[in-house]
Amino acid sequence: MTDRKATLTFKDKQHNSYSASFPIYSGTLGYDVIDVSSLGKEGIYTIDAGFHATAACKSSITYIDGGKGTLLYRGYPIDQLVEKADFTDIGYLLLHGELPNKTQKSDFLGLILDHMNLHEQMSCFFSGFRRDAHPMAIMVGVVGAMSAFYHDSLDIKNPDHRNLCAIRLIAKMPTIAAMSHKYSIGEPFMHPRHDMGYAENFLHMMFGTPYDESAPDPVLVRAMDRIFTLHADHEQNASTTTVRAAGSTGANPFACISAGIGALWGPAHGGANEACLRMLMEIGDEKNIPEFIARAKDKNDPFRLMGFGHRVYKNYDPRATVMRRTCHEVLDAVGRHDDPLIKLAMSLEKIALEDDYFIEKKLYPNVDFYSGITLNAMGIPTSMFTVIFALARTTGWISQWTEMVQDPNAHLVRPRQLYIGKDKRDVPPAEEW
Ligand code: CMC
């Protein structure tokens, strides 16, 4: 309840004046919100196509302060979480609200490892794809197809079903991701192992073969775990909003997460890590950087510096700070500090950070700038970058979906529009079309 109100006065098309009041609510942190849901009764709507000033839901999972460059999962700052917790802890925290104690953690990890394998019959789905299919396309398809397979957990009103779906999704994403890669290079699928953790299992399934004992480098395992942690959730971004919108219709979680994967794919969102690496390859040489910086600043050129800028962060992306450190740890571990692509990325970062255009518009490197370079140094193919983002973000998506399904005040997402088409008209005889 609130006693604060915002009053809106407006004129209709006949210039009659109206006034209406709306309640103002405060959250724990961040901006207050004006609840305009009753505005339609006054015969007028609001429009905010990019959701620049529209809160789409109430949530207690993740908080971002874009001005200060703060990211909190369930209240805990991301820089503390990456030091003190691993991705299993993060999955539990996002889903259940608190960090797990020792028993809760080992039970949660045990459950995930039990569900990590894909049913052998599901592996047949992969052979329906062309060898050169993008792994994101495979992932959208296979995750959506899980609803054709796991019929025993599709009652979204049943908390046990919801939990089983969440575990299945978190557990099987690394397997599906690695299988997409193995399929594209023609190597046999690898099974997950019970003696390895989450990130280690992913690297084992990506790079191991049945003919070689797989032992992922601990530095790379730690880096992978951090990449997962940093990408686990990010409040109401485009893909999470897609998951919630799909979920608001009562669709099953596999279908909703598949929709989220599709939304993540675009270069303005999760596809930026792949686009960033491709951009670095296109720049090719440090001497070409000024030309690309000039293109990024040119209003008549659609080119943007990928891996720079963010809708919410108008300060350094806190994920990028951790990712930058992790990137250097990986470069040390694999001995690639002198790699021309890495040197090019570091020069580009320096030049852009000192350029007036980027300073004035508060365009800092975002998480995707460093994650692309790090994944490249780890030997991960560029086409897998966004798949890895999707794998990690699944914990956030399913936590947000669960929160929404449990919210008694959640509504079907159904926006209105400002119609700018033709006025009502009669269909003329066909010969006049
Ligand atoms: N390079 C050059 N100019 C840029 C860039 C960029 N990367 N990003 C924003 N601008 C300019 C833009 O042209 C605009 O200029 P003006 O005010 O003169 O019209 C101004 O900055 C504001 O940009 P905007 O597009 O209105 O801002 P937005 O909040 O809609 O865009 C963004 C955010 C992430 C889509 C954009 O910064 C961008 O396209 N960045 C490159 C793609 C990228 O790295 N995406 C990953 C985001 S982080 C991962 C995630 O969380 O999804």
PDB file of N, CA and C in Angstrom, residues 274-349:
ATOM      1  N   GLU A 274      29.829 -13.075 -29.968  1.00  0.00           N
ATOM      2  CA  GLU A 274      30.241 -13.636 -31.259  1.00  0.00           C
ATOM      3  C   GLU A 274      30.527 -12.497 -32.252  1.00  0.00           C
ATOM      4  N   ALA A 275      29.614 -11.503 -32.263  1.00  0.00           N
ATOM      5  CA  ALA A 275      29.769 -10.376 -33.199  1.00  0.00           C
ATOM      6  C   ALA A 275      31.061  -9.610 -32.903  1.00  0.00           C
ATOM      7  N   CYS A 276      31.421  -9.533 -31.610  1.00  0.00           N
ATOM      8  CA  CYS A 276      32.625  -8.809 -31.210  1.00  0.00           C
ATOM      9  C   CYS A 276      33.869  -9.495 -31.777  1.00  0.00           C
ATOM     10  N   LEU A 277      33.919 -10.818 -31.637  1.00  0.00           N
ATOM     11  CA  LEU A 277      35.075 -11.540 -32.171  1.00  0.00           C
ATOM     12  C   LEU A 277      35.159 -11.399 -33.687  1.00  0.00           C
ATOM     13  N   ARG A 278      33.987 -11.478 -34.346  1.00  0.00           N
ATOM     14  CA  ARG A 278      33.980 -11.359 -35.812  1.00  0.00           C
ATOM     15  C   ARG A 278      34.437  -9.952 -36.215  1.00  0.00           C
ATOM     16  N   MET A 279      34.025  -8.937 -35.407  1.00  0.00           N
ATOM     17  CA  MET A 279      34.447  -7.562 -35.682  1.00  0.00           C
ATOM     18  C   MET A 279      35.978  -7.443 -35.558  1.00  0.00           C
ATOM     19  N   LEU A 280      36.543  -8.056 -34.513  1.00  0.00           N
ATOM     20  CA  LEU A 280      38.006  -7.984 -34.333  1.00  0.00           C
ATOM     21  C   LEU A 280      38.723  -8.605 -35.532  1.00  0.00           C
ATOM     22  N   MET A 281      38.151  -9.706 -36.037  1.00  0.00           N
ATOM     23  CA  MET A 281      38.763 -10.359 -37.204  1.00  0.00           C
ATOM     24  C   MET A 281      38.654  -9.456 -38.428  1.00  0.00           C
ATOM     25  N   GLU A 282      37.521  -8.731 -38.517  1.00  0.00           N
ATOM     26  CA  GLU A 282      37.327  -7.836 -39.658  1.00  0.00           C
ATOM     27  C   GLU A 282      38.297  -6.647 -39.566  1.00  0.00           C
ATOM     28  N   ILE A 283      38.495  -6.130 -38.356  1.00  0.00           N
ATOM     29  CA  ILE A 283      39.451  -5.013 -38.188  1.00  0.00           C
ATOM     30  C   ILE A 283      40.847  -5.492 -38.601  1.00  0.00           C
ATOM     31  N   GLY A 284      41.183  -6.697 -38.144  1.00  0.00           N
ATOM     32  CA  GLY A 284      42.371  -7.384 -38.668  1.00  0.00           C
ATOM     33  C   GLY A 284      43.713  -6.888 -38.183  1.00  0.00           C
ATOM     34  N   ASP A 285      43.899  -5.572 -38.135  1.00  0.00           N
ATOM     35  CA  ASP A 285      45.215  -5.038 -37.788  1.00  0.00           C
ATOM     36  C   ASP A 285      45.033  -3.742 -36.997  1.00  0.00           C
ATOM     37  N   GLU A 286      45.939  -3.516 -36.047  1.00  0.00           N
ATOM     38  CA  GLU A 286      45.837  -2.315 -35.195  1.00  0.00           C
ATOM     39  C   GLU A 286      45.777  -1.032 -36.016  1.00  0.00           C
ATOM     40  N   LYS A 287      46.428  -1.035 -37.170  1.00  0.00           N
ATOM     41  CA  LYS A 287      46.451   0.200 -37.975  1.00  0.00           C
ATOM     42  C   LYS A 287      45.048   0.545 -38.525  1.00  0.00           C
ATOM     43  N   ASN A 288      44.141  -0.438 -38.539  1.00  0.00           N
ATOM     44  CA  ASN A 288      42.781  -0.186 -39.056  1.00  0.00           C
ATOM     45  C   ASN A 288      41.818   0.319 -37.983  1.00  0.00           C
ATOM     46  N   ILE A 289      42.258   0.330 -36.708  1.00  0.00           N
ATOM     47  CA  ILE A 289      41.333   0.707 -35.619  1.00  0.00           C
ATOM     48  C   ILE A 289      40.723   2.100 -35.835  1.00  0.00           C
ATOM     49  N   PRO A 290      41.536   3.138 -36.163  1.00  0.00           N
ATOM     50  CA  PRO A 290      40.938   4.475 -36.318  1.00  0.00           C
ATOM     51  C   PRO A 290      39.790   4.498 -37.340  1.00  0.00           C
ATOM     52  N   GLU A 291      39.938   3.714 -38.412  1.00  0.00           N
ATOM     53  CA  GLU A 291      38.889   3.675 -39.438  1.00  0.00           C
ATOM     54  C   GLU A 291      37.581   3.115 -38.835  1.00  0.00           C
ATOM     55  N   PHE A 292      37.690   2.063 -38.028  1.00  0.00           N
ATOM     56  CA  PHE A 292      36.485   1.457 -37.444  1.00  0.00           C
ATOM     57  C   PHE A 292      35.889   2.341 -36.347  1.00  0.00           C
ATOM     58  N   ILE A 293      36.756   3.047 -35.607  1.00  0.00           N
ATOM     59  CA  ILE A 293      36.253   3.981 -34.583  1.00  0.00           C
ATOM     60  C   ILE A 293      35.479   5.098 -35.293  1.00  0.00           C
ATOM     61  N   ALA A 294      36.020   5.567 -36.408  1.00  0.00           N
ATOM     62  CA  ALA A 294      35.342   6.642 -37.158  1.00  0.00           C
ATOM     63  C   ALA A 294      33.999   6.148 -37.677  1.00  0.00           C
ATOM     64  N   ARG A 295      33.959   4.892 -38.136  1.00  0.00           N
ATOM     65  CA  ARG A 295      32.688   4.325 -38.618  1.00  0.00           C
ATOM     66  C   ARG A 295      31.668   4.233 -37.478  1.00  0.00           C
ATOM     67  N   ALA A 296      32.119   3.829 -36.286  1.00  0.00           N
ATOM     68  CA  ALA A 296      31.207   3.692 -35.134  1.00  0.00           C
ATOM     69  C   ALA A 296      30.599   5.044 -34.763  1.00  0.00           C
ATOM     70  N   LYS A 297      31.361   6.124 -35.030  1.00  0.00           N
ATOM     71  CA  LYS A 297      30.886   7.466 -34.659  1.00  0.00           C
ATOM     72  C   LYS A 297      30.038   8.106 -35.761  1.00  0.00           C
ATOM     73  N   ASP A 298      30.098   7.530 -36.958  1.00  0.00           N
ATOM     74  CA  ASP A 298      29.412   8.124 -38.108  1.00  0.00           C
ATOM     75  C   ASP A 298      27.916   7.785 -38.066  1.00  0.00           C
ATOM     76  N   LYS A 299      27.087   8.821 -37.945  1.00  0.00           N
ATOM     77  CA  LYS A 299      25.626   8.642 -37.858  1.00  0.00           C
ATOM     78  C   LYS A 299      25.060   7.931 -39.091  1.00  0.00           C
ATOM     79  N   ASN A 300      25.739   8.086 -40.240  1.00  0.00           N
ATOM     80  CA  ASN A 300      25.216   7.489 -41.476  1.00  0.00           C
ATOM     81  C   ASN A 300      25.698   6.054 -41.702  1.00  0.00           C
ATOM     82  N   ASP A 301      26.488   5.554 -40.767  1.00  0.00           N
ATOM     83  CA  ASP A 301      27.000   4.186 -40.896  1.00  0.00           C
ATOM     84  C   ASP A 301      26.376   3.345 -39.779  1.00  0.00           C
ATOM     85  N   PRO A 302      25.700   2.247 -40.118  1.00  0.00           N
ATOM     86  CA  PRO A 302      25.045   1.442 -39.061  1.00  0.00           C
ATOM     87  C   PRO A 302      26.039   0.699 -38.163  1.00  0.00           C
ATOM     88  N   PHE A 303      27.331   0.716 -38.523  1.00  0.00           N
ATOM     89  CA  PHE A 303      28.319  -0.040 -37.741  1.00  0.00           C
ATOM     90  C   PHE A 303      28.402   0.459 -36.297  1.00  0.00           C
ATOM     91  N   ARG A 304      28.428  -0.477 -35.364  1.00  0.00           N
ATOM     92  CA  ARG A 304      28.641  -0.145 -33.941  1.00  0.00           C
ATOM     93  C   ARG A 304      29.817  -0.958 -33.433  1.00  0.00           C
ATOM     94  N   LEU A 305      30.507  -0.405 -32.465  1.00  0.00           N
ATOM     95  CA  LEU A 305      31.611  -1.143 -31.872  1.00  0.00           C
ATOM     96  C   LEU A 305      31.008  -2.221 -30.970  1.00  0.00           C
ATOM     97  N   MET A 306      31.080  -3.460 -31.400  1.00  0.00           N
ATOM     98  CA  MET A 306      30.453  -4.539 -30.634  1.00  0.00           C
ATOM     99  C   MET A 306      31.218  -4.752 -29.321  1.00  0.00           C
ATOM    100  N   GLY A 307      30.467  -5.055 -28.263  1.00  0.00           N
ATOM    101  CA  GLY A 307      31.094  -5.232 -26.957  1.00  0.00           C
ATOM    102  C   GLY A 307      31.255  -3.924 -26.200  1.00  0.00           C
ATOM    103  N   PHE A 308      30.670  -2.842 -26.760  1.00  0.00           N
ATOM    104  CA  PHE A 308      30.684  -1.538 -26.076  1.00  0.00           C
ATOM    105  C   PHE A 308      29.255  -1.036 -25.901  1.00  0.00           C
ATOM    106  N   GLY A 309      29.003  -0.408 -24.759  1.00  0.00           N
ATOM    107  CA  GLY A 309      27.698   0.202 -24.507  1.00  0.00           C
ATOM    108  C   GLY A 309      26.739  -0.774 -23.847  1.00  0.00           C
ATOM    109  N   HIS A 310      25.774  -0.226 -23.148  1.00  0.00           N
ATOM    110  CA  HIS A 310      24.743  -1.050 -22.494  1.00  0.00           C
ATOM    111  C   HIS A 310      23.529  -0.190 -22.214  1.00  0.00           C
ATOM    112  N   ARG A 311      22.338  -0.788 -22.341  1.00  0.00           N
ATOM    113  CA  ARG A 311      21.108  -0.036 -22.068  1.00  0.00           C
ATOM    114  C   ARG A 311      21.064   0.453 -20.627  1.00  0.00           C
ATOM    115  N   VAL A 312      21.526  -0.355 -19.691  1.00  0.00           N
ATOM    116  CA  VAL A 312      21.379  -0.001 -18.271  1.00  0.00           C
ATOM    117  C   VAL A 312      22.675   0.573 -17.681  1.00  0.00           C
ATOM    118  N   TYR A 313      23.812  -0.033 -17.995  1.00  0.00           N
ATOM    119  CA  TYR A 313      25.067   0.455 -17.407  1.00  0.00           C
ATOM    120  C   TYR A 313      25.530   1.730 -18.093  1.00  0.00           C
ATOM    121  N   LYS A 314      25.605   2.816 -17.340  1.00  0.00           N
ATOM    122  CA  LYS A 314      26.187   4.047 -17.862  1.00  0.00           C
ATOM    123  C   LYS A 314      27.488   4.304 -17.107  1.00  0.00           C
ATOM    124  N   ASN A 315      28.031   3.236 -16.613  1.00  0.00           N
ATOM    125  CA  ASN A 315      29.303   3.202 -15.906  1.00  0.00           C
ATOM    126  C   ASN A 315      29.939   1.875 -16.327  1.00  0.00           C
ATOM    127  N   TYR A 316      31.101   1.544 -15.804  1.00  0.00           N
ATOM    128  CA  TYR A 316      31.727   0.277 -16.165  1.00  0.00           C
ATOM    129  C   TYR A 316      30.804  -0.885 -15.801  1.00  0.00           C
ATOM    130  N   ASP A 317      30.588  -1.801 -16.714  1.00  0.00           N
ATOM    131  CA  ASP A 317      29.800  -3.016 -16.457  1.00  0.00           C
ATOM    132  C   ASP A 317      30.574  -3.835 -15.407  1.00  0.00           C
ATOM    133  N   PRO A 318      29.990  -4.082 -14.216  1.00  0.00           N
ATOM    134  CA  PRO A 318      30.761  -4.781 -13.169  1.00  0.00           C
ATOM    135  C   PRO A 318      31.171  -6.185 -13.599  1.00  0.00           C
ATOM    136  N   ARG A 319      30.410  -6.768 -14.521  1.00  0.00           N
ATOM    137  CA  ARG A 319      30.762  -8.096 -15.039  1.00  0.00           C
ATOM    138  C   ARG A 319      32.023  -7.992 -15.894  1.00  0.00           C
ATOM    139  N   ALA A 320      32.147  -6.841 -16.606  1.00  0.00           N
ATOM    140  CA  ALA A 320      33.311  -6.660 -17.481  1.00  0.00           C
ATOM    141  C   ALA A 320      34.588  -6.546 -16.654  1.00  0.00           C
ATOM    142  N   THR A 321      34.495  -5.925 -15.465  1.00  0.00           N
ATOM    143  CA  THR A 321      35.675  -5.782 -14.602  1.00  0.00           C
ATOM    144  C   THR A 321      36.197  -7.168 -14.223  1.00  0.00           C
ATOM    145  N   VAL A 322      35.291  -8.046 -13.801  1.00  0.00           N
ATOM    146  CA  VAL A 322      35.708  -9.407 -13.412  1.00  0.00           C
ATOM    147  C   VAL A 322      36.185 -10.174 -14.649  1.00  0.00           C
ATOM    148  N   MET A 323      35.457  -9.992 -15.747  1.00  0.00           N
ATOM    149  CA  MET A 323      35.769 -10.735 -16.975  1.00  0.00           C
ATOM    150  C   MET A 323      37.146 -10.351 -17.515  1.00  0.00           C
ATOM    151  N   ARG A 324      37.491  -9.069 -17.383  1.00  0.00           N
ATOM    152  CA  ARG A 324      38.783  -8.592 -17.858  1.00  0.00           C
ATOM    153  C   ARG A 324      39.921  -9.304 -17.100  1.00  0.00           C
ATOM    154  N   ARG A 325      39.729  -9.398 -15.756  1.00  0.00           N
ATOM    155  CA  ARG A 325      40.717 -10.076 -14.904  1.00  0.00           C
ATOM    156  C   ARG A 325      40.825 -11.558 -15.300  1.00  0.00           C
ATOM    157  N   THR A 326      39.662 -12.171 -15.465  1.00  0.00           N
ATOM    158  CA  THR A 326      39.629 -13.593 -15.837  1.00  0.00           C
ATOM    159  C   THR A 326      40.304 -13.795 -17.186  1.00  0.00           C
ATOM    160  N   CYS A 327      40.060 -12.855 -18.092  1.00  0.00           N
ATOM    161  CA  CYS A 327      40.642 -12.925 -19.438  1.00  0.00           C
ATOM    162  C   CYS A 327      42.168 -12.991 -19.333  1.00  0.00           C
ATOM    163  N   HIS A 328      42.755 -12.134 -18.501  1.00  0.00           N
ATOM    164  CA  HIS A 328      44.218 -12.130 -18.361  1.00  0.00           C
ATOM    165  C   HIS A 328      44.723 -13.412 -17.695  1.00  0.00           C
ATOM    166  N   GLU A 329      43.950 -13.951 -16.739  1.00  0.00           N
ATOM    167  CA  GLU A 329      44.342 -15.227 -16.111  1.00  0.00           C
ATOM    168  C   GLU A 329      44.405 -16.336 -17.160  1.00  0.00           C
ATOM    169  N   VAL A 330      43.386 -16.344 -18.038  1.00  0.00           N
ATOM    170  CA  VAL A 330      43.339 -17.383 -19.083  1.00  0.00           C
ATOM    171  C   VAL A 330      44.483 -17.178 -20.074  1.00  0.00           C
ATOM    172  N   LEU A 331      44.724 -15.920 -20.452  1.00  0.00           N
ATOM    173  CA  LEU A 331      45.817 -15.652 -21.403  1.00  0.00           C
ATOM    174  C   LEU A 331      47.150 -16.110 -20.830  1.00  0.00           C
ATOM    175  N   ASP A 332      47.355 -15.894 -19.516  1.00  0.00           N
ATOM    176  CA  ASP A 332      48.579 -16.376 -18.856  1.00  0.00           C
ATOM    177  C   ASP A 332      48.643 -17.896 -18.928  1.00  0.00           C
ATOM    178  N   ALA A 333      47.496 -18.531 -18.593  1.00  0.00           N
ATOM    179  CA  ALA A 333      47.472 -20.003 -18.522  1.00  0.00           C
ATOM    180  C   ALA A 333      47.738 -20.645 -19.875  1.00  0.00           C
ATOM    181  N   VAL A 334      47.227 -20.013 -20.946  1.00  0.00           N
ATOM    182  CA  VAL A 334      47.399 -20.653 -22.259  1.00  0.00           C
ATOM    183  C   VAL A 334      48.558 -20.025 -23.049  1.00  0.00           C
ATOM    184  N   GLY A 335      49.228 -19.041 -22.414  1.00  0.00           N
ATOM    185  CA  GLY A 335      50.392 -18.409 -23.056  1.00  0.00           C
ATOM    186  C   GLY A 335      50.050 -17.680 -24.336  1.00  0.00           C
ATOM    187  N   ARG A 336      48.954 -16.907 -24.313  1.00  0.00           N
ATOM    188  CA  ARG A 336      48.546 -16.259 -25.571  1.00  0.00           C
ATOM    189  C   ARG A 336      48.522 -14.741 -25.492  1.00  0.00           C
ATOM    190  N   HIS A 337      49.301 -14.164 -24.554  1.00  0.00           N
ATOM    191  CA  HIS A 337      49.299 -12.702 -24.443  1.00  0.00           C
ATOM    192  C   HIS A 337      49.772 -12.029 -25.734  1.00  0.00           C
ATOM    193  N   ASP A 338      50.589 -12.761 -26.520  1.00  0.00           N
ATOM    194  CA  ASP A 338      51.127 -12.151 -27.743  1.00  0.00           C
ATOM    195  C   ASP A 338      50.280 -12.440 -28.974  1.00  0.00           C
ATOM    196  N   ASP A 339      49.148 -13.108 -28.763  1.00  0.00           N
ATOM    197  CA  ASP A 339      48.267 -13.412 -29.891  1.00  0.00           C
ATOM    198  C   ASP A 339      47.821 -12.100 -30.553  1.00  0.00           C
ATOM    199  N   PRO A 340      47.961 -11.972 -31.892  1.00  0.00           N
ATOM    200  CA  PRO A 340      47.626 -10.699 -32.553  1.00  0.00           C
ATOM    201  C   PRO A 340      46.179 -10.242 -32.300  1.00  0.00           C
ATOM    202  N   LEU A 341      45.247 -11.198 -32.211  1.00  0.00           N
ATOM    203  CA  LEU A 341      43.845 -10.836 -31.992  1.00  0.00           C
ATOM    204  C   LEU A 341      43.654 -10.219 -30.599  1.00  0.00           C
ATOM    205  N   ILE A 342      44.357 -10.784 -29.623  1.00  0.00           N
ATOM    206  CA  ILE A 342      44.248 -10.288 -28.246  1.00  0.00           C
ATOM    207  C   ILE A 342      44.880  -8.892 -28.172  1.00  0.00           C
ATOM    208  N   LYS A 343      46.024  -8.734 -28.832  1.00  0.00           N
ATOM    209  CA  LYS A 343      46.694  -7.418 -28.823  1.00  0.00           C
ATOM    210  C   LYS A 343      45.800  -6.372 -29.482  1.00  0.00           C
ATOM    211  N   LEU A 344      45.152  -6.780 -30.553  1.00  0.00           N
ATOM    212  CA  LEU A 344      44.244  -5.878 -31.265  1.00  0.00           C
ATOM    213  C   LEU A 344      43.091  -5.459 -30.339  1.00  0.00           C
ATOM    214  N   ALA A 345      42.520  -6.438 -29.611  1.00  0.00           N
ATOM    215  CA  ALA A 345      41.406  -6.147 -28.702  1.00  0.00           C
ATOM    216  C   ALA A 345      41.836  -5.165 -27.615  1.00  0.00           C
ATOM    217  N   MET A 346      43.029  -5.373 -27.073  1.00  0.00           N
ATOM    218  CA  MET A 346      43.499  -4.504 -25.995  1.00  0.00           C
ATOM    219  C   MET A 346      43.741  -3.078 -26.507  1.00  0.00           C
ATOM    220  N   SER A 347      44.258  -2.950 -27.733  1.00  0.00           N
ATOM    221  CA  SER A 347      44.464  -1.603 -28.305  1.00  0.00           C
ATOM    222  C   SER A 347      43.120  -0.927 -28.558  1.00  0.00           C
ATOM    223  N   LEU A 348      42.162  -1.703 -29.071  1.00  0.00           N
ATOM    224  CA  LEU A 348      40.843  -1.144 -29.362  1.00  0.00           C
ATOM    225  C   LEU A 348      40.188  -0.630 -28.072  1.00  0.00           C
ATOM    226  N   GLU A 349      40.283  -1.436 -27.025  1.00  0.00           N
ATOM    227  CA  GLU A 349      39.715  -1.048 -25.727  1.00  0.00           C
ATOM    228  C   GLU A 349      40.317   0.278 -25.269  1.00  0.00           C
TER     229      GLU A 349
END
